[in-house]
Amino acid sequence: MGLVVVVVLISLGMLFLLKFVVFKPVGEERATFTRSQLATNTLNALMATTTDCRSNFDLKISDLIQGCVDDSGETCDNNLNYCNFLNLTIEELMDETLVAWKKDYLFQVYTDRPALSDVEVEHNGCPGEKDTALFFLPRTYQGQIFVR
Amino acid sequence: MGETIAILFIFFVLILFGLVFYFQWQKSSFERQKVEVFSEQTISKSLLASFLPELICSKVGVPTKDCIDLEKLQIADEKMKEELVYYFDLLGFTTIRVERIYPLENENEWTLYDEKPAEVSRKISTPMPVSLFEPISGKYYFGVLYVETYT
């Protein structure tokens, strides 16, 4: 009887060891590094990108965001307003990068004061655990624009 | 007498299980260490590639993070193939590719360095979105730097 108890206890101990030591996930450092860099790199690269909105004038995504938020009323060469052009361009870029790499995302532009327009593009959103990057832009009329 | 033999038998069976378990655990421990070392090497190579002075943008000598200078890229494309021994010491078995995503132009893909081992047992690809800066026009393109490491 005592031996049975010993055998059972040793087996349980080995099972716990198997679960928490042998099957411990590996390579978490790389996953952490990749995730933390991806949001920041993507946002930094996106903000600096020169678009083909106007053929005679270089407009970056950051310029279009400022124009969109303040509802400048200006349009691109294809007659889309800045907000619509931004939504389409960002969705296209994210489809070729984050979505192709099987990452869900949420791209949002918001302000500390009421905005006339906003930009929001997503792929399944980010309801659970997420990695966030933040970018600040000045507004034409007071306040700040936040991009994340 | 019979009980003693049974107990001894069970005891030796337990020792045998313990030994088998220990050797299996050692084996998986070595495998895990190999994967951890490979992951760390991947991180260091990715960082090295993204900060290569041969590629990175700079203003008044100050490097700009997450940015690749397209003029430097064209030259590095040729140079890295000429100086293979030097870059192999630095990068080992790695592939470094740059791809322009938007807006597209005539040339949109560059493979700067491509050294694979004879047999690839494991491969990790680390994509990093970057800006591609055209210094003559002052335009920035959206691109991706791919660093693939092999073992």
PDB file of C-alpha atoms in Angstrom:
ATOM      1  CA  MET A   1       0.000   0.000   0.000  1.00  0.00           C
ATOM      2  CA  GLY A   2       2.799   2.385   0.964  1.00  0.00           C
ATOM      3  CA  LEU A   3       4.672   1.508  -2.223  1.00  0.00           C
ATOM      4  CA  VAL A   4       1.609   2.293  -4.310  1.00  0.00           C
ATOM      5  CA  VAL A   5       1.443   5.746  -2.700  1.00  0.00           C
ATOM      6  CA  VAL A   6       5.156   6.319  -3.412  1.00  0.00           C
ATOM      7  CA  VAL A   7       4.772   5.256  -7.047  1.00  0.00           C
ATOM      8  CA  VAL A   8       1.749   7.549  -7.495  1.00  0.00           C
ATOM      9  CA  LEU A   9       3.565  10.514  -5.909  1.00  0.00           C
ATOM     10  CA  ILE A  10       6.681  10.018  -8.058  1.00  0.00           C
ATOM     11  CA  SER A  11       4.542   9.740 -11.230  1.00  0.00           C
ATOM     12  CA  LEU A  12       2.695  12.958 -10.388  1.00  0.00           C
ATOM     13  CA  GLY A  13       6.019  14.713  -9.744  1.00  0.00           C
ATOM     14  CA  MET A  14       7.369  13.577 -13.109  1.00  0.00           C
ATOM     15  CA  LEU A  15       4.217  14.772 -14.869  1.00  0.00           C
ATOM     16  CA  PHE A  16       4.547  18.277 -13.337  1.00  0.00           C
ATOM     17  CA  LEU A  17       8.223  18.366 -14.325  1.00  0.00           C
ATOM     18  CA  LEU A  18       7.334  17.363 -17.875  1.00  0.00           C
ATOM     19  CA  LYS A  19       4.667  20.040 -18.147  1.00  0.00           C
ATOM     20  CA  PHE A  20       6.601  22.997 -16.734  1.00  0.00           C
ATOM     21  CA  VAL A  21      10.187  22.239 -17.709  1.00  0.00           C
ATOM     22  CA  VAL A  22      10.345  20.064 -20.807  1.00  0.00           C
ATOM     23  CA  PHE A  23       7.366  21.634 -22.603  1.00  0.00           C
ATOM     24  CA  LYS A  24       8.218  25.248 -21.671  1.00  0.00           C
ATOM     25  CA  PRO A  25       7.887  27.420 -24.796  1.00  0.00           C
ATOM     26  CA  VAL A  26      11.229  28.531 -26.249  1.00  0.00           C
ATOM     27  CA  GLY A  27      12.325  31.456 -28.369  1.00  0.00           C
ATOM     28  CA  GLU A  28      10.169  33.930 -26.438  1.00  0.00           C
ATOM     29  CA  GLU A  29      12.953  36.547 -26.546  1.00  0.00           C
ATOM     30  CA  ARG A  30      12.695  36.760 -30.338  1.00  0.00           C
ATOM     31  CA  ALA A  31       8.887  36.931 -30.261  1.00  0.00           C
ATOM     32  CA  THR A  32       9.053  39.768 -27.695  1.00  0.00           C
ATOM     33  CA  PHE A  33      11.664  41.663 -29.728  1.00  0.00           C
ATOM     34  CA  THR A  34       9.754  41.258 -33.024  1.00  0.00           C
ATOM     35  CA  ARG A  35       6.431  42.372 -31.543  1.00  0.00           C
ATOM     36  CA  SER A  36       7.798  45.404 -29.743  1.00  0.00           C
ATOM     37  CA  GLN A  37       9.681  46.605 -32.848  1.00  0.00           C
ATOM     38  CA  LEU A  38       6.946  45.935 -35.391  1.00  0.00           C
ATOM     39  CA  ALA A  39       4.372  48.493 -34.218  1.00  0.00           C
ATOM     40  CA  THR A  40       6.978  51.278 -33.851  1.00  0.00           C
ATOM     41  CA  ASN A  41       8.783  50.518 -37.110  1.00  0.00           C
ATOM     42  CA  THR A  42       5.519  50.327 -39.042  1.00  0.00           C
ATOM     43  CA  LEU A  43       4.197  53.623 -37.696  1.00  0.00           C
ATOM     44  CA  ASN A  44       7.498  55.506 -38.158  1.00  0.00           C
ATOM     45  CA  ALA A  45       7.886  54.251 -41.724  1.00  0.00           C
ATOM     46  CA  LEU A  46       4.229  54.993 -42.513  1.00  0.00           C
ATOM     47  CA  MET A  47       4.294  58.602 -41.253  1.00  0.00           C
ATOM     48  CA  ALA A  48       7.325  59.472 -43.374  1.00  0.00           C
ATOM     49  CA  THR A  49       5.995  57.878 -46.594  1.00  0.00           C
ATOM     50  CA  THR A  50       5.515  60.202 -49.558  1.00  0.00           C
ATOM     51  CA  THR A  51       2.227  59.395 -51.274  1.00  0.00           C
ATOM     52  CA  ASP A  52       1.144  59.703 -54.894  1.00  0.00           C
ATOM     53  CA  CYS A  53      -1.884  61.793 -53.888  1.00  0.00           C
ATOM     54  CA  ARG A  54      -0.629  64.747 -55.932  1.00  0.00           C
ATOM     55  CA  SER A  55       1.753  64.361 -58.868  1.00  0.00           C
ATOM     56  CA  ASN A  56       2.963  67.980 -58.718  1.00  0.00           C
ATOM     57  CA  PHE A  57       3.489  68.149 -54.947  1.00  0.00           C
ATOM     58  CA  ASP A  58       4.988  65.693 -52.468  1.00  0.00           C
ATOM     59  CA  LEU A  59       2.539  64.956 -49.693  1.00  0.00           C
ATOM     60  CA  LYS A  60       3.498  62.600 -46.894  1.00  0.00           C
ATOM     61  CA  ILE A  61       0.996  60.515 -44.963  1.00  0.00           C
ATOM     62  CA  SER A  62       1.550  62.813 -41.983  1.00  0.00           C
ATOM     63  CA  ASP A  63       0.601  65.825 -44.161  1.00  0.00           C
ATOM     64  CA  LEU A  64      -2.555  64.066 -45.335  1.00  0.00           C
ATOM     65  CA  ILE A  65      -3.521  63.212 -41.773  1.00  0.00           C
ATOM     66  CA  GLN A  66      -3.213  66.856 -40.767  1.00  0.00           C
ATOM     67  CA  GLY A  67      -5.305  67.884 -43.787  1.00  0.00           C
ATOM     68  CA  CYS A  68      -7.893  65.203 -43.049  1.00  0.00           C
ATOM     69  CA  VAL A  69      -8.287  66.049 -39.362  1.00  0.00           C
ATOM     70  CA  ASP A  70      -8.780  69.756 -40.098  1.00  0.00           C
ATOM     71  CA  ASP A  71     -11.053  69.005 -43.069  1.00  0.00           C
ATOM     72  CA  SER A  72      -9.017  71.135 -45.445  1.00  0.00           C
ATOM     73  CA  GLY A  73     -11.453  70.306 -48.255  1.00  0.00           C
ATOM     74  CA  GLU A  74      -8.573  69.521 -50.593  1.00  0.00           C
ATOM     75  CA  THR A  75      -8.545  66.447 -52.790  1.00  0.00           C
ATOM     76  CA  CYS A  76      -5.975  64.239 -54.457  1.00  0.00           C
ATOM     77  CA  ASP A  77      -5.508  63.913 -58.217  1.00  0.00           C
ATOM     78  CA  ASN A  78      -8.000  61.006 -58.242  1.00  0.00           C
ATOM     79  CA  ASN A  79     -10.672  63.308 -56.670  1.00  0.00           C
ATOM     80  CA  LEU A  80     -10.675  61.459 -53.375  1.00  0.00           C
ATOM     81  CA  ASN A  81     -10.553  63.648 -50.281  1.00  0.00           C
ATOM     82  CA  TYR A  82      -7.556  63.245 -47.989  1.00  0.00           C
ATOM     83  CA  CYS A  83      -9.407  61.064 -45.481  1.00  0.00           C
ATOM     84  CA  ASN A  84     -10.646  58.568 -48.072  1.00  0.00           C
ATOM     85  CA  PHE A  85      -7.268  58.473 -49.779  1.00  0.00           C
ATOM     86  CA  LEU A  86      -5.609  57.786 -46.440  1.00  0.00           C
ATOM     87  CA  ASN A  87      -8.015  54.999 -45.536  1.00  0.00           C
ATOM     88  CA  LEU A  88      -7.423  53.280 -48.875  1.00  0.00           C
ATOM     89  CA  THR A  89      -3.653  53.736 -48.916  1.00  0.00           C
ATOM     90  CA  ILE A  90      -3.109  52.600 -45.347  1.00  0.00           C
ATOM     91  CA  GLU A  91      -5.347  49.590 -45.840  1.00  0.00           C
ATOM     92  CA  GLU A  92      -3.407  48.676 -48.990  1.00  0.00           C
ATOM     93  CA  LEU A  93      -0.054  48.996 -47.218  1.00  0.00           C
ATOM     94  CA  MET A  94      -1.164  47.029 -44.177  1.00  0.00           C
ATOM     95  CA  ASP A  95      -2.626  44.282 -46.389  1.00  0.00           C
ATOM     96  CA  GLU A  96       0.782  43.821 -48.006  1.00  0.00           C
ATOM     97  CA  THR A  97       2.652  43.784 -44.723  1.00  0.00           C
ATOM     98  CA  LEU A  98       0.910  43.102 -41.409  1.00  0.00           C
ATOM     99  CA  VAL A  99      -2.007  41.120 -42.843  1.00  0.00           C
ATOM    100  CA  ALA A 100       0.358  39.097 -45.073  1.00  0.00           C
ATOM    101  CA  TRP A 101       2.373  38.297 -41.921  1.00  0.00           C
ATOM    102  CA  LYS A 102      -0.872  37.217 -40.201  1.00  0.00           C
ATOM    103  CA  LYS A 103      -0.974  40.149 -37.791  1.00  0.00           C
ATOM    104  CA  ASP A 104      -4.207  41.917 -36.843  1.00  0.00           C
ATOM    105  CA  TYR A 105      -3.973  45.677 -36.466  1.00  0.00           C
ATOM    106  CA  LEU A 106      -5.864  48.843 -35.649  1.00  0.00           C
ATOM    107  CA  PHE A 107      -4.694  52.160 -37.084  1.00  0.00           C
ATOM    108  CA  GLN A 108      -6.357  55.148 -35.458  1.00  0.00           C
ATOM    109  CA  VAL A 109      -6.023  58.901 -35.655  1.00  0.00           C
ATOM    110  CA  TYR A 110      -7.539  60.900 -32.809  1.00  0.00           C
ATOM    111  CA  THR A 111      -7.170  64.353 -31.301  1.00  0.00           C
ATOM    112  CA  ASP A 112      -7.360  66.071 -27.947  1.00  0.00           C
ATOM    113  CA  ARG A 113      -9.984  68.460 -29.340  1.00  0.00           C
ATOM    114  CA  PRO A 114     -13.036  67.743 -31.512  1.00  0.00           C
ATOM    115  CA  ALA A 115     -11.911  66.779 -35.008  1.00  0.00           C
ATOM    116  CA  LEU A 116     -13.827  67.409 -38.181  1.00  0.00           C
ATOM    117  CA  SER A 117     -12.807  64.056 -39.636  1.00  0.00           C
ATOM    118  CA  ASP A 118     -10.879  61.023 -38.513  1.00  0.00           C
ATOM    119  CA  VAL A 119      -9.067  58.024 -39.901  1.00  0.00           C
ATOM    120  CA  GLU A 120      -9.511  54.476 -38.679  1.00  0.00           C
ATOM    121  CA  VAL A 121      -8.360  51.341 -40.492  1.00  0.00           C
ATOM    122  CA  GLU A 122      -8.330  47.875 -38.982  1.00  0.00           C
ATOM    123  CA  HIS A 123      -8.008  44.183 -39.665  1.00  0.00           C
ATOM    124  CA  ASN A 124      -9.903  42.283 -36.953  1.00  0.00           C
ATOM    125  CA  GLY A 125      -9.003  45.054 -34.493  1.00  0.00           C
ATOM    126  CA  CYS A 126      -6.951  44.377 -31.364  1.00  0.00           C
ATOM    127  CA  PRO A 127      -9.414  43.329 -28.655  1.00  0.00           C
ATOM    128  CA  GLY A 128      -6.946  41.426 -26.480  1.00  0.00           C
ATOM    129  CA  GLU A 129      -3.231  41.751 -25.786  1.00  0.00           C
ATOM    130  CA  LYS A 130      -1.634  44.378 -28.049  1.00  0.00           C
ATOM    131  CA  ASP A 131       1.579  46.245 -28.808  1.00  0.00           C
ATOM    132  CA  THR A 132       1.073  49.969 -29.334  1.00  0.00           C
ATOM    133  CA  ALA A 133       3.124  52.689 -30.994  1.00  0.00           C
ATOM    134  CA  LEU A 134       2.188  56.367 -30.750  1.00  0.00           C
ATOM    135  CA  PHE A 135       3.042  59.271 -33.022  1.00  0.00           C
ATOM    136  CA  PHE A 136       2.267  62.964 -32.436  1.00  0.00           C
ATOM    137  CA  LEU A 137       1.482  65.576 -35.058  1.00  0.00           C
ATOM    138  CA  PRO A 138       0.679  69.247 -34.587  1.00  0.00           C
ATOM    139  CA  ARG A 139      -2.681  70.530 -35.798  1.00  0.00           C
ATOM    140  CA  THR A 140      -3.160  73.587 -37.971  1.00  0.00           C
ATOM    141  CA  TYR A 141      -5.508  75.050 -35.364  1.00  0.00           C
ATOM    142  CA  GLN A 142      -4.379  74.347 -31.806  1.00  0.00           C
ATOM    143  CA  GLY A 143      -4.099  70.979 -30.192  1.00  0.00           C
ATOM    144  CA  GLN A 144      -2.393  67.775 -31.179  1.00  0.00           C
ATOM    145  CA  ILE A 145      -3.071  64.781 -33.362  1.00  0.00           C
ATOM    146  CA  PHE A 146      -2.314  61.320 -32.021  1.00  0.00           C
ATOM    147  CA  VAL A 147      -1.691  58.427 -34.365  1.00  0.00           C
ATOM    148  CA  ARG A 148      -1.522  54.865 -33.070  1.00  0.00           C
TER     149      ARG A 148
ATOM    150  CA  MET B   1      10.382 -13.356   0.461  1.00  0.00           C
ATOM    151  CA  GLY B   2       7.998 -12.917  -2.440  1.00  0.00           C
ATOM    152  CA  GLU B   3       7.086  -9.447  -1.205  1.00  0.00           C
ATOM    153  CA  THR B   4      10.733  -8.438  -0.995  1.00  0.00           C
ATOM    154  CA  ILE B   5      11.347  -9.535  -4.576  1.00  0.00           C
ATOM    155  CA  ALA B   6       8.253  -7.646  -5.738  1.00  0.00           C
ATOM    156  CA  ILE B   7       9.377  -4.490  -3.945  1.00  0.00           C
ATOM    157  CA  LEU B   8      12.900  -4.789  -5.372  1.00  0.00           C
ATOM    158  CA  PHE B   9      11.470  -5.355  -8.847  1.00  0.00           C
ATOM    159  CA  ILE B  10       9.266  -2.269  -8.603  1.00  0.00           C
ATOM    160  CA  PHE B  11      12.195  -0.306  -7.194  1.00  0.00           C
ATOM    161  CA  PHE B  12      14.433  -1.173 -10.156  1.00  0.00           C
ATOM    162  CA  VAL B  13      11.616  -0.424 -12.589  1.00  0.00           C
ATOM    163  CA  LEU B  14      11.248   3.012 -10.986  1.00  0.00           C
ATOM    164  CA  ILE B  15      14.997   3.617 -11.305  1.00  0.00           C
ATOM    165  CA  LEU B  16      14.829   2.587 -14.954  1.00  0.00           C
ATOM    166  CA  PHE B  17      11.936   5.034 -15.588  1.00  0.00           C
ATOM    167  CA  GLY B  18      13.887   7.721 -13.803  1.00  0.00           C
ATOM    168  CA  LEU B  19      16.973   7.149 -15.990  1.00  0.00           C
ATOM    169  CA  VAL B  20      14.969   7.100 -19.226  1.00  0.00           C
ATOM    170  CA  PHE B  21      13.155  10.253 -18.154  1.00  0.00           C
ATOM    171  CA  TYR B  22      16.443  11.988 -17.234  1.00  0.00           C
ATOM    172  CA  PHE B  23      18.083  11.215 -20.595  1.00  0.00           C
ATOM    173  CA  GLN B  24      14.985  12.401 -22.498  1.00  0.00           C
ATOM    174  CA  TRP B  25      14.930  15.584 -20.452  1.00  0.00           C
ATOM    175  CA  GLN B  26      18.642  16.221 -21.133  1.00  0.00           C
ATOM    176  CA  LYS B  27      18.086  15.707 -24.845  1.00  0.00           C
ATOM    177  CA  SER B  28      15.161  18.139 -24.982  1.00  0.00           C
ATOM    178  CA  SER B  29      17.122  20.589 -22.831  1.00  0.00           C
ATOM    179  CA  PHE B  30      19.958  20.622 -25.404  1.00  0.00           C
ATOM    180  CA  GLU B  31      17.422  21.174 -28.187  1.00  0.00           C
ATOM    181  CA  ARG B  32      15.865  24.083 -26.290  1.00  0.00           C
ATOM    182  CA  GLN B  33      19.278  25.654 -25.731  1.00  0.00           C
ATOM    183  CA  LYS B  34      19.997  25.382 -29.450  1.00  0.00           C
ATOM    184  CA  VAL B  35      16.701  27.131 -30.258  1.00  0.00           C
ATOM    185  CA  GLU B  36      17.372  29.874 -27.671  1.00  0.00           C
ATOM    186  CA  VAL B  37      20.866  30.526 -29.040  1.00  0.00           C
ATOM    187  CA  PHE B  38      19.464  30.626 -32.579  1.00  0.00           C
ATOM    188  CA  SER B  39      16.743  33.094 -31.489  1.00  0.00           C
ATOM    189  CA  GLU B  40      19.344  35.356 -29.878  1.00  0.00           C
ATOM    190  CA  GLN B  41      21.519  35.220 -32.998  1.00  0.00           C
ATOM    191  CA  THR B  42      18.483  36.118 -35.109  1.00  0.00           C
ATOM    192  CA  ILE B  43      17.784  39.184 -32.962  1.00  0.00           C
ATOM    193  CA  SER B  44      21.408  40.346 -33.114  1.00  0.00           C
ATOM    194  CA  LYS B  45      21.622  39.850 -36.896  1.00  0.00           C
ATOM    195  CA  SER B  46      18.319  41.688 -37.426  1.00  0.00           C
ATOM    196  CA  LEU B  47      19.557  44.649 -35.378  1.00  0.00           C
ATOM    197  CA  LEU B  48      22.923  44.574 -37.154  1.00  0.00           C
ATOM    198  CA  ALA B  49      21.276  44.605 -40.589  1.00  0.00           C
ATOM    199  CA  SER B  50      18.906  47.457 -39.689  1.00  0.00           C
ATOM    200  CA  PHE B  51      21.810  49.595 -38.426  1.00  0.00           C
ATOM    201  CA  LEU B  52      24.393  48.824 -41.129  1.00  0.00           C
ATOM    202  CA  PRO B  53      26.209  52.111 -41.924  1.00  0.00           C
ATOM    203  CA  GLU B  54      26.247  50.948 -45.568  1.00  0.00           C
ATOM    204  CA  LEU B  55      22.443  51.300 -45.664  1.00  0.00           C
ATOM    205  CA  ILE B  56      21.158  53.578 -42.934  1.00  0.00           C
ATOM    206  CA  CYS B  57      20.000  57.144 -43.677  1.00  0.00           C
ATOM    207  CA  SER B  58      21.917  59.914 -41.984  1.00  0.00           C
ATOM    208  CA  LYS B  59      21.586  63.667 -41.575  1.00  0.00           C
ATOM    209  CA  VAL B  60      24.775  65.589 -40.874  1.00  0.00           C
ATOM    210  CA  GLY B  61      26.391  62.304 -39.886  1.00  0.00           C
ATOM    211  CA  VAL B  62      23.619  61.362 -37.441  1.00  0.00           C
ATOM    212  CA  PRO B  63      21.941  58.046 -38.363  1.00  0.00           C
ATOM    213  CA  THR B  64      18.134  57.961 -38.705  1.00  0.00           C
ATOM    214  CA  LYS B  65      16.420  54.912 -37.268  1.00  0.00           C
ATOM    215  CA  ASP B  66      14.155  52.709 -39.462  1.00  0.00           C
ATOM    216  CA  CYS B  67      15.404  54.333 -42.674  1.00  0.00           C
ATOM    217  CA  ILE B  68      17.451  53.060 -45.616  1.00  0.00           C
ATOM    218  CA  ASP B  69      19.117  55.413 -48.087  1.00  0.00           C
ATOM    219  CA  LEU B  70      18.327  54.244 -51.629  1.00  0.00           C
ATOM    220  CA  GLU B  71      21.560  55.644 -53.081  1.00  0.00           C
ATOM    221  CA  LYS B  72      23.586  53.752 -50.487  1.00  0.00           C
ATOM    222  CA  LEU B  73      21.439  50.680 -51.140  1.00  0.00           C
ATOM    223  CA  GLN B  74      22.381  50.612 -54.850  1.00  0.00           C
ATOM    224  CA  ILE B  75      26.092  50.729 -53.972  1.00  0.00           C
ATOM    225  CA  ALA B  76      25.779  48.280 -51.070  1.00  0.00           C
ATOM    226  CA  ASP B  77      24.014  45.836 -53.402  1.00  0.00           C
ATOM    227  CA  GLU B  78      27.239  45.555 -55.462  1.00  0.00           C
ATOM    228  CA  LYS B  79      29.716  45.996 -52.608  1.00  0.00           C
ATOM    229  CA  MET B  80      28.275  43.294 -50.368  1.00  0.00           C
ATOM    230  CA  LYS B  81      28.563  40.775 -53.192  1.00  0.00           C
ATOM    231  CA  GLU B  82      32.217  41.777 -53.811  1.00  0.00           C
ATOM    232  CA  GLU B  83      33.238  41.640 -50.132  1.00  0.00           C
ATOM    233  CA  LEU B  84      31.581  38.316 -49.337  1.00  0.00           C
ATOM    234  CA  VAL B  85      34.250  37.110 -46.919  1.00  0.00           C
ATOM    235  CA  TYR B  86      33.995  40.263 -44.774  1.00  0.00           C
ATOM    236  CA  TYR B  87      30.199  40.132 -44.646  1.00  0.00           C
ATOM    237  CA  PHE B  88      30.130  36.391 -43.977  1.00  0.00           C
ATOM    238  CA  ASP B  89      32.237  37.027 -40.849  1.00  0.00           C
ATOM    239  CA  LEU B  90      29.670  39.609 -39.811  1.00  0.00           C
ATOM    240  CA  LEU B  91      26.405  37.969 -40.834  1.00  0.00           C
ATOM    241  CA  GLY B  92      27.031  34.258 -41.310  1.00  0.00           C
ATOM    242  CA  PHE B  93      24.218  32.256 -42.889  1.00  0.00           C
ATOM    243  CA  THR B  94      21.684  34.983 -43.522  1.00  0.00           C
ATOM    244  CA  THR B  95      19.645  36.490 -46.335  1.00  0.00           C
ATOM    245  CA  ILE B  96      19.091  40.257 -46.345  1.00  0.00           C
ATOM    246  CA  ARG B  97      16.452  41.589 -48.745  1.00  0.00           C
ATOM    247  CA  VAL B  98      14.869  44.986 -49.145  1.00  0.00           C
ATOM    248  CA  GLU B  99      11.496  45.347 -50.814  1.00  0.00           C
ATOM    249  CA  ARG B 100       9.787  48.616 -51.796  1.00  0.00           C
ATOM    250  CA  ILE B 101       6.013  48.392 -51.149  1.00  0.00           C
ATOM    251  CA  TYR B 102       4.683  51.906 -51.927  1.00  0.00           C
ATOM    252  CA  PRO B 103       4.776  53.808 -54.165  1.00  0.00           C
ATOM    253  CA  LEU B 104       6.234  51.323 -56.654  1.00  0.00           C
ATOM    254  CA  GLU B 105       8.912  52.313 -59.166  1.00  0.00           C
ATOM    255  CA  ASN B 106      10.912  50.425 -61.805  1.00  0.00           C
ATOM    256  CA  GLU B 107      13.140  48.581 -59.348  1.00  0.00           C
ATOM    257  CA  ASN B 108      11.478  47.403 -56.137  1.00  0.00           C
ATOM    258  CA  GLU B 109      13.491  44.502 -54.774  1.00  0.00           C
ATOM    259  CA  TRP B 110      17.121  44.137 -53.747  1.00  0.00           C
ATOM    260  CA  THR B 111      18.835  41.032 -52.394  1.00  0.00           C
ATOM    261  CA  LEU B 112      21.915  42.416 -50.678  1.00  0.00           C
ATOM    262  CA  TYR B 113      23.295  39.304 -49.060  1.00  0.00           C
ATOM    263  CA  ASP B 114      22.310  35.678 -49.545  1.00  0.00           C
ATOM    264  CA  GLU B 115      24.308  32.890 -47.905  1.00  0.00           C
ATOM    265  CA  LYS B 116      22.503  29.674 -47.045  1.00  0.00           C
ATOM    266  CA  PRO B 117      24.067  26.544 -45.517  1.00  0.00           C
ATOM    267  CA  ALA B 118      24.154  23.324 -47.581  1.00  0.00           C
ATOM    268  CA  GLU B 119      21.332  21.921 -45.423  1.00  0.00           C
ATOM    269  CA  VAL B 120      18.808  24.217 -43.771  1.00  0.00           C
ATOM    270  CA  SER B 121      17.376  22.687 -40.600  1.00  0.00           C
ATOM    271  CA  ARG B 122      15.709  25.849 -39.327  1.00  0.00           C
ATOM    272  CA  LYS B 123      14.883  29.267 -40.812  1.00  0.00           C
ATOM    273  CA  ILE B 124      13.551  32.405 -39.135  1.00  0.00           C
ATOM    274  CA  SER B 125      12.368  35.386 -41.160  1.00  0.00           C
ATOM    275  CA  THR B 126      12.212  38.785 -39.422  1.00  0.00           C
ATOM    276  CA  PRO B 127      10.441  41.479 -41.466  1.00  0.00           C
ATOM    277  CA  MET B 128      11.028  45.115 -40.436  1.00  0.00           C
ATOM    278  CA  PRO B 129       9.070  47.976 -42.030  1.00  0.00           C
ATOM    279  CA  VAL B 130      11.439  50.793 -42.987  1.00  0.00           C
ATOM    280  CA  SER B 131      11.406  54.082 -44.879  1.00  0.00           C
ATOM    281  CA  LEU B 132      13.360  54.085 -48.125  1.00  0.00           C
ATOM    282  CA  PHE B 133      14.781  57.556 -48.660  1.00  0.00           C
ATOM    283  CA  GLU B 134      15.585  58.870 -52.128  1.00  0.00           C
ATOM    284  CA  PRO B 135      18.082  61.703 -51.392  1.00  0.00           C
ATOM    285  CA  ILE B 136      17.900  63.333 -54.832  1.00  0.00           C
ATOM    286  CA  SER B 137      14.133  63.845 -54.876  1.00  0.00           C
ATOM    287  CA  GLY B 138      13.745  63.900 -51.077  1.00  0.00           C
ATOM    288  CA  LYS B 139      10.953  61.298 -51.271  1.00  0.00           C
ATOM    289  CA  TYR B 140      10.345  58.568 -48.728  1.00  0.00           C
ATOM    290  CA  TYR B 141       8.979  55.204 -49.804  1.00  0.00           C
ATOM    291  CA  PHE B 142       7.434  52.529 -47.585  1.00  0.00           C
ATOM    292  CA  GLY B 143       9.518  49.369 -47.650  1.00  0.00           C
ATOM    293  CA  VAL B 144      10.367  46.230 -45.715  1.00  0.00           C
ATOM    294  CA  LEU B 145      13.761  44.899 -44.679  1.00  0.00           C
ATOM    295  CA  TYR B 146      13.699  41.081 -44.489  1.00  0.00           C
ATOM    296  CA  VAL B 147      16.387  39.340 -42.450  1.00  0.00           C
ATOM    297  CA  GLU B 148      16.275  35.549 -42.770  1.00  0.00           C
ATOM    298  CA  THR B 149      18.605  33.504 -40.601  1.00  0.00           C
ATOM    299  CA  TYR B 150      19.394  29.831 -41.056  1.00  0.00           C
ATOM    300  CA  THR B 151      20.832  26.979 -39.085  1.00  0.00           C
TER     301      THR B 151
END
